[in-house]
Amino acid sequence: MTPIIRVTREFTFEMAHVLWNYDGPCKNVHGHSYRLFVTLSGLTLNDPENPKNGMVIDFTDLKRIVKKEIIDVFDHSITVSRDFEREKIRMFSEMFGKVVAVDYQPTCENLVTDFAIRLAHQLPPGIKLHSLKLYETANSFAEWFASDNE
Amino acid sequence: MTPIIRVTREFTFEMAHVLWNYDGPCKNVHGHSYRLFVTLSGLTLNDPENPKNGMVIDFTDLKRIVKKEIIDVFDHSITVSRDFEREKIRMFSEMFGKVVAVDYQPTCENLVTDFAIRLAHQLPPGIKLHSLKLYETANSFAEWFASDNE
Amino acid sequence: MTPIIRVTREFTFEMAHVLWNYDGPCKNVHGHSYRLFVTLSGLTLNDPENPKNGMVIDFTDLKRIVKKEIIDVFDHSITVSRDFEREKIRMFSEMFGKVVAVDYQPTCENLVTDFAIRLAHQLPPGIKLHSLKLYETANSFAEWFASDNE
Amino acid sequence: MTPIIRVTREFTFEMAHVLWNYDGPCKNVHGHSYRLFVTLSGLTLNDPENPKNGMVIDFTDLKRIVKKEIIDVFDHSITVSRDFEREKIRMFSEMFGKVVAVDYQPTCENLVTDFAIRLAHQLPPGIKLHSLKLYETANSFAEWFASDNE
Amino acid sequence: MTPIIRVTREFTFEMAHVLWNYDGPCKNVHGHSYRLFVTLSGLTLNDPENPKNGMVIDFTDLKRIVKKEIIDVFDHSITVSRDFEREKIRMFSEMFGKVVAVDYQPTCENLVTDFAIRLAHQLPPGIKLHSLKLYETANSFAEWFASDNE
Amino acid sequence: MTPIIRVTREFTFEMAHVLWNYDGPCKNVHGHSYRLFVTLSGLTLNDPENPKNGMVIDFTDLKRIVKKEIIDVFDHSITVSRDFEREKIRMFSEMFGKVVAVDYQPTCENLVTDFAIRLAHQLPPGIKLHSLKLYETANSFAEWFASDNE
């Protein structure tokens, strides 16, 4: 059997953020327990001699990549836009050990897009980044699909 | 970044229904805790001057639309088909404060289709109703996709 | 090892109900996907010759008892109080195949109490009904504890 | 039936916090999607003339109390200890719209204790605050029980 | 209304497996609580005279098919590859009542593909097997989509 | 504030087991995704100079203890009773890399009791093992409480 299969692993990270200039309560610094689902697609390996026989990717490898590119960067951090209010960012950085300054408003939509860019070039040959799903709260999430952006 | 992103919010409502003429236990009046997932797709706004910068739609706006068009209509109601047994519906309406009479058998499949129709014309310009998922019980659900019905 | 252990199994049922005379939306007929957790306590059997070795009760036996006493009675039914509006109950019974008329207002609190009474005398010797938890919606539940009512 | 029943409602709020002086990643500003379970106990009302017949407390009333005393205070805020680093708190308050300064290190244990104090005197007569459960992440939580602290 | 709708039902089974020749802990016999989501798509029946009015398929029929073709085969079994170590399989079969020997390494990817093959020809006319999702652990799953393999 | 607080962390492990001599499907080798909730109780530390200020126990320490005493032992293993069929255990050990032979029938009740014994003497002074909850399937679990066994 060598079908195309999609494989997904869920990750979590605990992050504060702030939406400067927003006209709702998210303009305050607050935080979320984010849940990230990373979905890859590829052919299932059919080679009994290979330890990875029957796999699209070893879940251990997927975990290592996402941990390095995303979780280690954003977990237990505060993520803010560097586009404006540079003085605040400087104060943030002095006061907090881990401020992630990004080039965009850190909404759920923009975060999931940034994550897609960070992961796209880290995957082994033949494996495609299919989609990402990012829960910001227990009942709201954003999704990036490769097929929507090709 | 101006990618196409899908955003989803989950809603719940508590409803009784009955499937007249069905040949199983659902022919009795009974009820469910329904879970509805509404998924929209669109471009993420990239305009630092706009309070909605970085969003496809403000989740608050999505919530307001779905609450008005669906939750307020169906929550804490009994939904029945008006296609037959009109006498029963008259008695229902006398006995219960909130009977929703619809033009179809209120299965999970038909409800989710009706919800798609109710929402289709309520969305802001540039935002597409991508799909709806409706859980009837904890382990069964129906989904409507725009791409299946174009 | 012969410790006292508590064992729990979760059940679900889909039911409509109505709270006559209530001053909120539950005065309308509506429904819920109820989740019921039944917890028993007892000594773990320590007898290698017995097929039930290592168990307080075989989960299969627990399932059979709860199914017979509760699930088969209330699943896919509408439950109403018989204490008043007898004319409505008569019409209910004519219109619906499965109306459960009870001697109490069918709130979550009263249902869980009724379930405790129904189960109390159906358990094998030496096994105690420890507690019941009944979810009415995904975020609200009532609990009956033997220790609260002794 | 007038048994003692425990009723519980789940709430959520999105909050940033920081554990100053801690020797792990929580010393950075970060955030969580907190889940709070509030459990009350009391006699179920047995009075068919009363709209609240069959209830320990109307879930709507419980929701109103918890929203006012806890959710409105902590949701979409950053909570910090005022016990030290007063200069940082002053800067926090200038930069963020909603800083909650508390008299304790805002760990999960201390937050749940604070919530118990805030709720204890807000309940109707005859209803007891039984316990609180506060999830900080999806797999860790703290609980306050009245019976542990009497 | 005769739209195309997707319907899904979740199933669970408890299975041991072993990945011979793998270079991680899954090379040991171990087990999982598998969750399988079966998604079909088709036109919703629009015929008030038919008991299945408003349905793509009666969930009861879907349950019966999946139970017979998959759950009854794999639940409470140990699944192993017959491709090598035939002596071990012989011993397995002597020692355990229910050994399922398959022609592939029983990874999550290969199992979900096998399930697709088992179900493909068991569905009623006009109903398509749309996709399968198989959770191996609480945070990892594989998916087979018809559209990926046409 | 120095109240008594209970803190809980959830763990998961993937294990096969077999109930020899049982008269149901669990007499076959099969497996589960176990979920273990470990609950400790103690006074919350009130010492602003201590990095653990505001904690009953650092969740990191709790995780380290449970990982060493339980997860590392049972995860990705097959657990069997050594009380009988010694020849089978010998063959198991030859065929599988990780066979855990225990002195009891490995039911959910006996496993949770064994875990309580393994953890009881590994906790820091002043912290009590309050209870353990072990899910064997998604809808059944066993609990050990210190208060039931004192």
PDB file of N, CA and C in Angstrom, chain C residues 8-48:
ATOM      1  N   THR C   8     -15.920   4.134  37.853  1.00  0.00           N
ATOM      2  CA  THR C   8     -16.893   5.025  37.214  1.00  0.00           C
ATOM      3  C   THR C   8     -17.031   4.670  35.744  1.00  0.00           C
ATOM      4  N   ARG C   9     -18.259   4.717  35.270  1.00  0.00           N
ATOM      5  CA  ARG C   9     -18.497   4.582  33.840  1.00  0.00           C
ATOM      6  C   ARG C   9     -19.401   5.715  33.382  1.00  0.00           C
ATOM      7  N   GLU C  10     -19.104   6.234  32.203  1.00  0.00           N
ATOM      8  CA  GLU C  10     -19.902   7.324  31.647  1.00  0.00           C
ATOM      9  C   GLU C  10     -20.936   6.776  30.672  1.00  0.00           C
ATOM     10  N   PHE C  11     -22.145   7.351  30.742  1.00  0.00           N
ATOM     11  CA  PHE C  11     -23.229   6.993  29.835  1.00  0.00           C
ATOM     12  C   PHE C  11     -23.770   8.273  29.196  1.00  0.00           C
ATOM     13  N   THR C  12     -24.435   8.129  28.060  1.00  0.00           N
ATOM     14  CA  THR C  12     -25.074   9.298  27.450  1.00  0.00           C
ATOM     15  C   THR C  12     -26.505   8.942  27.063  1.00  0.00           C
ATOM     16  N   PHE C  13     -27.352   9.951  27.095  1.00  0.00           N
ATOM     17  CA  PHE C  13     -28.700   9.759  26.545  1.00  0.00           C
ATOM     18  C   PHE C  13     -29.210  11.095  26.037  1.00  0.00           C
ATOM     19  N   GLU C  14     -30.125  11.025  25.093  1.00  0.00           N
ATOM     20  CA  GLU C  14     -30.626  12.199  24.376  1.00  0.00           C
ATOM     21  C   GLU C  14     -32.091  12.376  24.754  1.00  0.00           C
ATOM     22  N   MET C  15     -32.400  13.472  25.448  1.00  0.00           N
ATOM     23  CA  MET C  15     -33.729  13.596  26.049  1.00  0.00           C
ATOM     24  C   MET C  15     -34.262  15.024  25.908  1.00  0.00           C
ATOM     25  N   ALA C  16     -35.558  15.138  25.704  1.00  0.00           N
ATOM     26  CA  ALA C  16     -36.223  16.434  25.799  1.00  0.00           C
ATOM     27  C   ALA C  16     -36.827  16.568  27.191  1.00  0.00           C
ATOM     28  N   HIS C  17     -36.957  17.794  27.666  1.00  0.00           N
ATOM     29  CA  HIS C  17     -37.689  18.008  28.910  1.00  0.00           C
ATOM     30  C   HIS C  17     -38.280  19.413  28.893  1.00  0.00           C
ATOM     31  N   VAL C  18     -39.044  19.709  29.924  1.00  0.00           N
ATOM     32  CA  VAL C  18     -39.654  21.030  30.045  1.00  0.00           C
ATOM     33  C   VAL C  18     -39.825  21.311  31.530  1.00  0.00           C
ATOM     34  N   LEU C  19     -39.543  22.556  31.912  1.00  0.00           N
ATOM     35  CA  LEU C  19     -39.716  22.965  33.312  1.00  0.00           C
ATOM     36  C   LEU C  19     -40.923  23.891  33.390  1.00  0.00           C
ATOM     37  N   TRP C  20     -42.086  23.286  33.587  1.00  0.00           N
ATOM     38  CA  TRP C  20     -43.304  24.085  33.676  1.00  0.00           C
ATOM     39  C   TRP C  20     -43.215  25.036  34.861  1.00  0.00           C
ATOM     40  N   ASN C  21     -43.678  26.220  34.655  1.00  0.00           N
ATOM     41  CA  ASN C  21     -43.743  27.235  35.705  1.00  0.00           C
ATOM     42  C   ASN C  21     -42.405  27.932  35.943  1.00  0.00           C
ATOM     43  N   TYR C  22     -41.369  27.539  35.227  1.00  0.00           N
ATOM     44  CA  TYR C  22     -40.064  28.187  35.371  1.00  0.00           C
ATOM     45  C   TYR C  22     -40.113  29.551  34.679  1.00  0.00           C
ATOM     46  N   ASP C  23     -39.275  30.475  35.160  1.00  0.00           N
ATOM     47  CA  ASP C  23     -39.291  31.832  34.624  1.00  0.00           C
ATOM     48  C   ASP C  23     -38.094  32.119  33.704  1.00  0.00           C
ATOM     49  N   GLY C  24     -37.720  31.129  32.916  1.00  0.00           N
ATOM     50  CA  GLY C  24     -36.626  31.324  31.967  1.00  0.00           C
ATOM     51  C   GLY C  24     -36.897  30.486  30.730  1.00  0.00           C
ATOM     52  N   PRO C  25     -35.928  30.419  29.797  1.00  0.00           N
ATOM     53  CA  PRO C  25     -36.188  29.715  28.530  1.00  0.00           C
ATOM     54  C   PRO C  25     -36.436  28.211  28.692  1.00  0.00           C
ATOM     55  N   CYS C  26     -36.073  27.630  29.835  1.00  0.00           N
ATOM     56  CA  CYS C  26     -36.301  26.201  30.032  1.00  0.00           C
ATOM     57  C   CYS C  26     -37.789  25.888  30.237  1.00  0.00           C
ATOM     58  N   LYS C  27     -38.623  26.902  30.296  1.00  0.00           N
ATOM     59  CA  LYS C  27     -40.068  26.650  30.378  1.00  0.00           C
ATOM     60  C   LYS C  27     -40.594  26.132  29.038  1.00  0.00           C
ATOM     61  N   ASN C  28     -39.811  26.302  27.975  1.00  0.00           N
ATOM     62  CA  ASN C  28     -40.158  25.722  26.682  1.00  0.00           C
ATOM     63  C   ASN C  28     -39.659  24.276  26.614  1.00  0.00           C
ATOM     64  N   VAL C  29     -40.338  23.468  25.810  1.00  0.00           N
ATOM     65  CA  VAL C  29     -39.785  22.139  25.544  1.00  0.00           C
ATOM     66  C   VAL C  29     -38.477  22.311  24.776  1.00  0.00           C
ATOM     67  N   HIS C  30     -37.431  21.671  25.272  1.00  0.00           N
ATOM     68  CA  HIS C  30     -36.138  21.711  24.597  1.00  0.00           C
ATOM     69  C   HIS C  30     -35.426  20.409  24.937  1.00  0.00           C
ATOM     70  N   GLY C  31     -34.159  20.287  24.612  1.00  0.00           N
ATOM     71  CA  GLY C  31     -33.512  19.005  24.864  1.00  0.00           C
ATOM     72  C   GLY C  31     -32.037  19.142  25.125  1.00  0.00           C
ATOM     73  N   HIS C  32     -31.454  18.041  25.574  1.00  0.00           N
ATOM     74  CA  HIS C  32     -30.036  18.017  25.903  1.00  0.00           C
ATOM     75  C   HIS C  32     -29.443  16.649  25.557  1.00  0.00           C
ATOM     76  N   SER C  33     -28.141  16.646  25.334  1.00  0.00           N
ATOM     77  CA  SER C  33     -27.363  15.412  25.311  1.00  0.00           C
ATOM     78  C   SER C  33     -26.801  15.227  26.710  1.00  0.00           C
ATOM     79  N   TYR C  34     -27.486  14.424  27.512  1.00  0.00           N
ATOM     80  CA  TYR C  34     -27.064  14.232  28.894  1.00  0.00           C
ATOM     81  C   TYR C  34     -25.875  13.275  28.967  1.00  0.00           C
ATOM     82  N   ARG C  35     -24.953  13.589  29.881  1.00  0.00           N
ATOM     83  CA  ARG C  35     -23.859  12.670  30.187  1.00  0.00           C
ATOM     84  C   ARG C  35     -23.963  12.289  31.660  1.00  0.00           C
ATOM     85  N   LEU C  36     -24.025  10.991  31.928  1.00  0.00           N
ATOM     86  CA  LEU C  36     -24.182  10.510  33.303  1.00  0.00           C
ATOM     87  C   LEU C  36     -22.962   9.689  33.704  1.00  0.00           C
ATOM     88  N   PHE C  37     -22.335  10.060  34.834  1.00  0.00           N
ATOM     89  CA  PHE C  37     -21.205   9.307  35.389  1.00  0.00           C
ATOM     90  C   PHE C  37     -21.697   8.588  36.639  1.00  0.00           C
ATOM     91  N   VAL C  38     -21.610   7.255  36.628  1.00  0.00           N
ATOM     92  CA  VAL C  38     -22.020   6.441  37.769  1.00  0.00           C
ATOM     93  C   VAL C  38     -20.772   5.924  38.469  1.00  0.00           C
ATOM     94  N   THR C  39     -20.640   6.250  39.764  1.00  0.00           N
ATOM     95  CA  THR C  39     -19.457   5.856  40.531  1.00  0.00           C
ATOM     96  C   THR C  39     -19.854   4.910  41.661  1.00  0.00           C
ATOM     97  N   LEU C  40     -19.225   3.742  41.670  1.00  0.00           N
ATOM     98  CA  LEU C  40     -19.439   2.752  42.728  1.00  0.00           C
ATOM     99  C   LEU C  40     -18.152   2.620  43.527  1.00  0.00           C
ATOM    100  N   SER C  41     -18.269   2.171  44.771  1.00  0.00           N
ATOM    101  CA  SER C  41     -17.040   1.887  45.517  1.00  0.00           C
ATOM    102  C   SER C  41     -17.161   0.541  46.191  1.00  0.00           C
ATOM    103  N   GLY C  42     -16.016  -0.111  46.361  1.00  0.00           N
ATOM    104  CA  GLY C  42     -16.014  -1.430  46.989  1.00  0.00           C
ATOM    105  C   GLY C  42     -14.607  -1.973  47.044  1.00  0.00           C
ATOM    106  N   LEU C  43     -14.480  -3.137  47.656  1.00  0.00           N
ATOM    107  CA  LEU C  43     -13.189  -3.805  47.720  1.00  0.00           C
ATOM    108  C   LEU C  43     -12.884  -4.457  46.373  1.00  0.00           C
ATOM    109  N   THR C  44     -11.646  -4.411  45.967  1.00  0.00           N
ATOM    110  CA  THR C  44     -11.208  -5.099  44.760  1.00  0.00           C
ATOM    111  C   THR C  44     -11.081  -6.591  45.072  1.00  0.00           C
ATOM    112  N   LEU C  45     -11.697  -7.401  44.232  1.00  0.00           N
ATOM    113  CA  LEU C  45     -11.639  -8.844  44.458  1.00  0.00           C
ATOM    114  C   LEU C  45     -10.206  -9.356  44.303  1.00  0.00           C
ATOM    115  N   ASN C  46      -9.757 -10.151  45.273  1.00  0.00           N
ATOM    116  CA  ASN C  46      -8.412 -10.726  45.212  1.00  0.00           C
ATOM    117  C   ASN C  46      -8.538 -12.243  45.259  1.00  0.00           C
ATOM    118  N   ASP C  47      -8.819 -12.835  44.111  1.00  0.00           N
ATOM    119  CA  ASP C  47      -9.018 -14.291  44.041  1.00  0.00           C
ATOM    120  C   ASP C  47      -8.660 -14.750  42.627  1.00  0.00           C
ATOM    121  N   PRO C  48      -7.416 -15.230  42.437  1.00  0.00           N
ATOM    122  CA  PRO C  48      -6.958 -15.587  41.089  1.00  0.00           C
ATOM    123  C   PRO C  48      -7.834 -16.626  40.392  1.00  0.00           C
TER     124      PRO C  48
END
